[in-house]
Amino acid sequence: MIASLPMYDRPETESAHNRLWENFRDGWPGAPADLTRGGNPWHHWKHSELLLSQTCGLPYRARLHGTVQLVGTPVHDLPCPEGRYFSTIIARADDTRTTLLEFAEARPAVNDPLSQSGWAALDAKARDNGFRFSKPVITGSHAASAHAVANGVAEIAAIDAVSWKYISKFDGLEAVLKVLDHTPPTPALPYITANAQDARKVFDTLRNAIQNLEDVDKSLLCLKDLARVRAEDYLELPMPAALSFTSSRRHPS
């Protein structure tokens, strides 16, 4: 069996994720001793012995639905309904534009063309405003997208709300960037397991693991609980415009 939690893992959250996994192991005899980190997440997500991982809503509906089981959806400490999240749309603080429509000709920084928060949500928001983005800068991660905007390589980006909390706290860009807008809430990044696993048991074990975390770890992981979200809630979201890219794109989210 393998287990990985790649989506929000960064140096500042590594120890808290390890403690979350220790809690899970306590309730699942025979679970892997350690989380699998690094490498291509698609290898984890499609592994026949996957016990637990977290993916993004867009990879789930585009490629993983039917080949894995949904376990549950995190309940984040965010101002939106349970099991949902949103994207924070950012620009440089010194950019005088104040509405999304004014960025219709702008270069967006996109962490990955298969990212719900970094591309699909931004594409849908642009369509609602009557335009489509072009000339994307593919960055490979939300943090890299924020730095691309801060450095003037791109002009706008949509950042996963949880990732934006970390970027705001740890990456020192608050004075350089501003929040322009937010996207509507969509189902948060789902936890998945292989078809051979007992998804209900995985859900119960993971929920207990989350609930047994110390408050300081819950706060750091922006994680309150685990909810059930229907597959249809992911599948009904529109597919974004296709983008060409050359990046290694390790962490779509």
JSON list of C-alpha atoms in Angstrom, two decimals, residues 40-136:
[
{"chain": "A", "resi": 40, "resn": "ASN", "atom": "CA", "xyz": [4.79, 12.22, -10.04]},
{"chain": "A", "resi": 41, "resn": "PRO", "atom": "CA", "xyz": [1.44, 12.34, -8.18]},
{"chain": "A", "resi": 42, "resn": "TRP", "atom": "CA", "xyz": [-0.25, 10.55, -11.09]},
{"chain": "A", "resi": 43, "resn": "HIS", "atom": "CA", "xyz": [1.78, 7.47, -10.18]},
{"chain": "A", "resi": 44, "resn": "HIS", "atom": "CA", "xyz": [0.32, 7.65, -6.68]},
{"chain": "A", "resi": 45, "resn": "TRP", "atom": "CA", "xyz": [-3.24, 8.39, -7.76]},
{"chain": "A", "resi": 46, "resn": "LYS", "atom": "CA", "xyz": [-3.36, 5.49, -10.23]},
{"chain": "A", "resi": 47, "resn": "HIS", "atom": "CA", "xyz": [-1.48, 2.97, -8.08]},
{"chain": "A", "resi": 48, "resn": "SER", "atom": "CA", "xyz": [-3.47, -0.25, -7.64]},
{"chain": "A", "resi": 49, "resn": "GLU", "atom": "CA", "xyz": [-2.55, -0.33, -3.93]},
{"chain": "A", "resi": 50, "resn": "LEU", "atom": "CA", "xyz": [-3.29, 3.31, -3.13]},
{"chain": "A", "resi": 51, "resn": "LEU", "atom": "CA", "xyz": [-4.66, 3.60, 0.40]},
{"chain": "A", "resi": 52, "resn": "LEU", "atom": "CA", "xyz": [-5.03, 7.36, 0.59]},
{"chain": "A", "resi": 53, "resn": "SER", "atom": "CA", "xyz": [-4.09, 10.42, -1.41]},
{"chain": "A", "resi": 54, "resn": "GLN", "atom": "CA", "xyz": [-5.48, 13.84, -2.24]},
{"chain": "A", "resi": 55, "resn": "THR", "atom": "CA", "xyz": [-6.05, 15.06, -5.76]},
{"chain": "A", "resi": 56, "resn": "CYS", "atom": "CA", "xyz": [-7.64, 18.12, -7.37]},
{"chain": "A", "resi": 57, "resn": "GLY", "atom": "CA", "xyz": [-11.21, 18.30, -8.60]},
{"chain": "A", "resi": 58, "resn": "LEU", "atom": "CA", "xyz": [-10.17, 18.77, -12.23]},
{"chain": "A", "resi": 59, "resn": "PRO", "atom": "CA", "xyz": [-7.85, 15.74, -12.46]},
{"chain": "A", "resi": 60, "resn": "TYR", "atom": "CA", "xyz": [-10.60, 13.76, -10.73]},
{"chain": "A", "resi": 61, "resn": "ARG", "atom": "CA", "xyz": [-13.29, 14.61, -13.26]},
{"chain": "A", "resi": 62, "resn": "ALA", "atom": "CA", "xyz": [-10.97, 14.64, -16.28]},
{"chain": "A", "resi": 63, "resn": "ARG", "atom": "CA", "xyz": [-9.01, 11.41, -15.74]},
{"chain": "A", "resi": 64, "resn": "LEU", "atom": "CA", "xyz": [-9.56, 9.69, -12.39]},
{"chain": "A", "resi": 65, "resn": "HIS", "atom": "CA", "xyz": [-13.33, 9.29, -12.10]},
{"chain": "A", "resi": 66, "resn": "GLY", "atom": "CA", "xyz": [-14.14, 5.61, -12.39]},
{"chain": "A", "resi": 67, "resn": "THR", "atom": "CA", "xyz": [-10.57, 4.49, -11.74]},
{"chain": "A", "resi": 68, "resn": "VAL", "atom": "CA", "xyz": [-10.47, 5.54, -8.06]},
{"chain": "A", "resi": 69, "resn": "GLN", "atom": "CA", "xyz": [-13.00, 5.95, -5.25]},
{"chain": "A", "resi": 70, "resn": "LEU", "atom": "CA", "xyz": [-13.86, 9.21, -3.54]},
{"chain": "A", "resi": 71, "resn": "VAL", "atom": "CA", "xyz": [-13.15, 9.01, 0.18]},
{"chain": "A", "resi": 72, "resn": "GLY", "atom": "CA", "xyz": [-14.24, 12.44, 1.37]},
{"chain": "A", "resi": 73, "resn": "THR", "atom": "CA", "xyz": [-13.61, 16.14, 1.07]},
{"chain": "A", "resi": 74, "resn": "PRO", "atom": "CA", "xyz": [-11.81, 18.34, 3.60]},
{"chain": "A", "resi": 75, "resn": "VAL", "atom": "CA", "xyz": [-13.72, 20.94, 5.56]},
{"chain": "A", "resi": 76, "resn": "HIS", "atom": "CA", "xyz": [-11.39, 23.91, 5.56]},
{"chain": "A", "resi": 77, "resn": "ASP", "atom": "CA", "xyz": [-11.31, 26.93, 7.81]},
{"chain": "A", "resi": 78, "resn": "LEU", "atom": "CA", "xyz": [-12.55, 29.17, 4.99]},
{"chain": "A", "resi": 79, "resn": "PRO", "atom": "CA", "xyz": [-15.53, 31.53, 4.59]},
{"chain": "A", "resi": 80, "resn": "CYS", "atom": "CA", "xyz": [-17.53, 29.17, 2.38]},
{"chain": "A", "resi": 81, "resn": "PRO", "atom": "CA", "xyz": [-19.83, 26.13, 2.74]},
{"chain": "A", "resi": 82, "resn": "GLU", "atom": "CA", "xyz": [-18.50, 22.87, 4.21]},
{"chain": "A", "resi": 83, "resn": "GLY", "atom": "CA", "xyz": [-16.52, 20.79, 1.73]},
{"chain": "A", "resi": 84, "resn": "ARG", "atom": "CA", "xyz": [-15.95, 23.77, -0.56]},
{"chain": "A", "resi": 85, "resn": "TYR", "atom": "CA", "xyz": [-13.10, 26.12, -1.30]},
{"chain": "A", "resi": 86, "resn": "PHE", "atom": "CA", "xyz": [-12.42, 28.93, -3.76]},
{"chain": "A", "resi": 87, "resn": "SER", "atom": "CA", "xyz": [-9.61, 30.72, -5.52]},
{"chain": "A", "resi": 88, "resn": "THR", "atom": "CA", "xyz": [-8.16, 34.08, -4.58]},
{"chain": "A", "resi": 89, "resn": "ILE", "atom": "CA", "xyz": [-7.45, 36.15, -7.70]},
{"chain": "A", "resi": 90, "resn": "ILE", "atom": "CA", "xyz": [-4.31, 38.23, -7.27]},
{"chain": "A", "resi": 91, "resn": "ALA", "atom": "CA", "xyz": [-2.43, 40.96, -9.11]},
{"chain": "A", "resi": 92, "resn": "ARG", "atom": "CA", "xyz": [0.48, 43.21, -8.30]},
{"chain": "A", "resi": 93, "resn": "ALA", "atom": "CA", "xyz": [-0.30, 45.74, -5.60]},
{"chain": "A", "resi": 94, "resn": "ASP", "atom": "CA", "xyz": [0.87, 48.60, -7.84]},
{"chain": "A", "resi": 95, "resn": "ASP", "atom": "CA", "xyz": [-1.36, 47.53, -10.75]},
{"chain": "A", "resi": 96, "resn": "THR", "atom": "CA", "xyz": [-4.03, 50.23, -11.12]},
{"chain": "A", "resi": 97, "resn": "ARG", "atom": "CA", "xyz": [-6.63, 47.86, -12.59]},
{"chain": "A", "resi": 98, "resn": "THR", "atom": "CA", "xyz": [-9.37, 46.97, -10.10]},
{"chain": "A", "resi": 99, "resn": "THR", "atom": "CA", "xyz": [-11.76, 44.64, -11.97]},
{"chain": "A", "resi": 100, "resn": "LEU", "atom": "CA", "xyz": [-11.27, 41.28, -13.64]},
{"chain": "A", "resi": 101, "resn": "LEU", "atom": "CA", "xyz": [-12.60, 42.59, -16.94]},
{"chain": "A", "resi": 102, "resn": "GLU", "atom": "CA", "xyz": [-9.72, 45.09, -17.08]},
{"chain": "A", "resi": 103, "resn": "PHE", "atom": "CA", "xyz": [-7.36, 42.07, -17.17]},
{"chain": "A", "resi": 104, "resn": "ALA", "atom": "CA", "xyz": [-8.97, 40.56, -20.27]},
{"chain": "A", "resi": 105, "resn": "GLU", "atom": "CA", "xyz": [-5.76, 40.95, -22.29]},
{"chain": "A", "resi": 106, "resn": "ALA", "atom": "CA", "xyz": [-3.47, 40.12, -19.37]},
{"chain": "A", "resi": 107, "resn": "ARG", "atom": "CA", "xyz": [-1.01, 37.23, -19.08]},
{"chain": "A", "resi": 108, "resn": "PRO", "atom": "CA", "xyz": [-2.32, 34.84, -16.40]},
{"chain": "A", "resi": 109, "resn": "ALA", "atom": "CA", "xyz": [0.05, 32.72, -14.34]},
{"chain": "A", "resi": 110, "resn": "VAL", "atom": "CA", "xyz": [-1.36, 29.17, -14.28]},
{"chain": "A", "resi": 111, "resn": "ASN", "atom": "CA", "xyz": [0.06, 26.55, -11.98]},
{"chain": "A", "resi": 112, "resn": "ASP", "atom": "CA", "xyz": [-1.19, 23.71, -14.19]},
{"chain": "A", "resi": 113, "resn": "PRO", "atom": "CA", "xyz": [-3.69, 23.34, -17.04]},
{"chain": "A", "resi": 114, "resn": "LEU", "atom": "CA", "xyz": [-5.32, 20.53, -15.01]},
{"chain": "A", "resi": 115, "resn": "SER", "atom": "CA", "xyz": [-5.82, 22.66, -11.90]},
{"chain": "A", "resi": 116, "resn": "GLN", "atom": "CA", "xyz": [-9.35, 23.49, -10.76]},
{"chain": "A", "resi": 117, "resn": "SER", "atom": "CA", "xyz": [-8.30, 26.41, -8.58]},
{"chain": "A", "resi": 118, "resn": "GLY", "atom": "CA", "xyz": [-5.45, 27.71, -10.71]},
{"chain": "A", "resi": 119, "resn": "TRP", "atom": "CA", "xyz": [-7.04, 27.47, -14.15]},
{"chain": "A", "resi": 120, "resn": "ALA", "atom": "CA", "xyz": [-10.59, 26.07, -14.38]},
{"chain": "A", "resi": 121, "resn": "ALA", "atom": "CA", "xyz": [-11.99, 28.49, -11.79]},
{"chain": "A", "resi": 122, "resn": "LEU", "atom": "CA", "xyz": [-10.23, 31.45, -13.41]},
{"chain": "A", "resi": 123, "resn": "ASP", "atom": "CA", "xyz": [-11.36, 30.40, -16.89]},
{"chain": "A", "resi": 124, "resn": "ALA", "atom": "CA", "xyz": [-14.98, 30.09, -15.69]},
{"chain": "A", "resi": 125, "resn": "LYS", "atom": "CA", "xyz": [-14.82, 33.50, -14.01]},
{"chain": "A", "resi": 126, "resn": "ALA", "atom": "CA", "xyz": [-13.45, 35.06, -17.21]},
{"chain": "A", "resi": 127, "resn": "ARG", "atom": "CA", "xyz": [-16.21, 33.46, -19.30]},
{"chain": "A", "resi": 128, "resn": "ASP", "atom": "CA", "xyz": [-18.80, 34.88, -16.91]},
{"chain": "A", "resi": 129, "resn": "ASN", "atom": "CA", "xyz": [-17.26, 38.29, -17.64]},
{"chain": "A", "resi": 130, "resn": "GLY", "atom": "CA", "xyz": [-17.47, 37.74, -21.40]},
{"chain": "A", "resi": 131, "resn": "PHE", "atom": "CA", "xyz": [-13.85, 37.00, -22.29]},
{"chain": "A", "resi": 132, "resn": "ARG", "atom": "CA", "xyz": [-11.24, 34.25, -22.42]},
{"chain": "A", "resi": 133, "resn": "PHE", "atom": "CA", "xyz": [-7.65, 34.44, -21.19]},
{"chain": "A", "resi": 134, "resn": "SER", "atom": "CA", "xyz": [-4.79, 33.72, -23.56]},
{"chain": "A", "resi": 135, "resn": "LYS", "atom": "CA", "xyz": [-0.98, 33.90, -23.38]},
{"chain": "A", "resi": 136, "resn": "PRO", "atom": "CA", "xyz": [-0.75, 31.88, -20.15]}
]
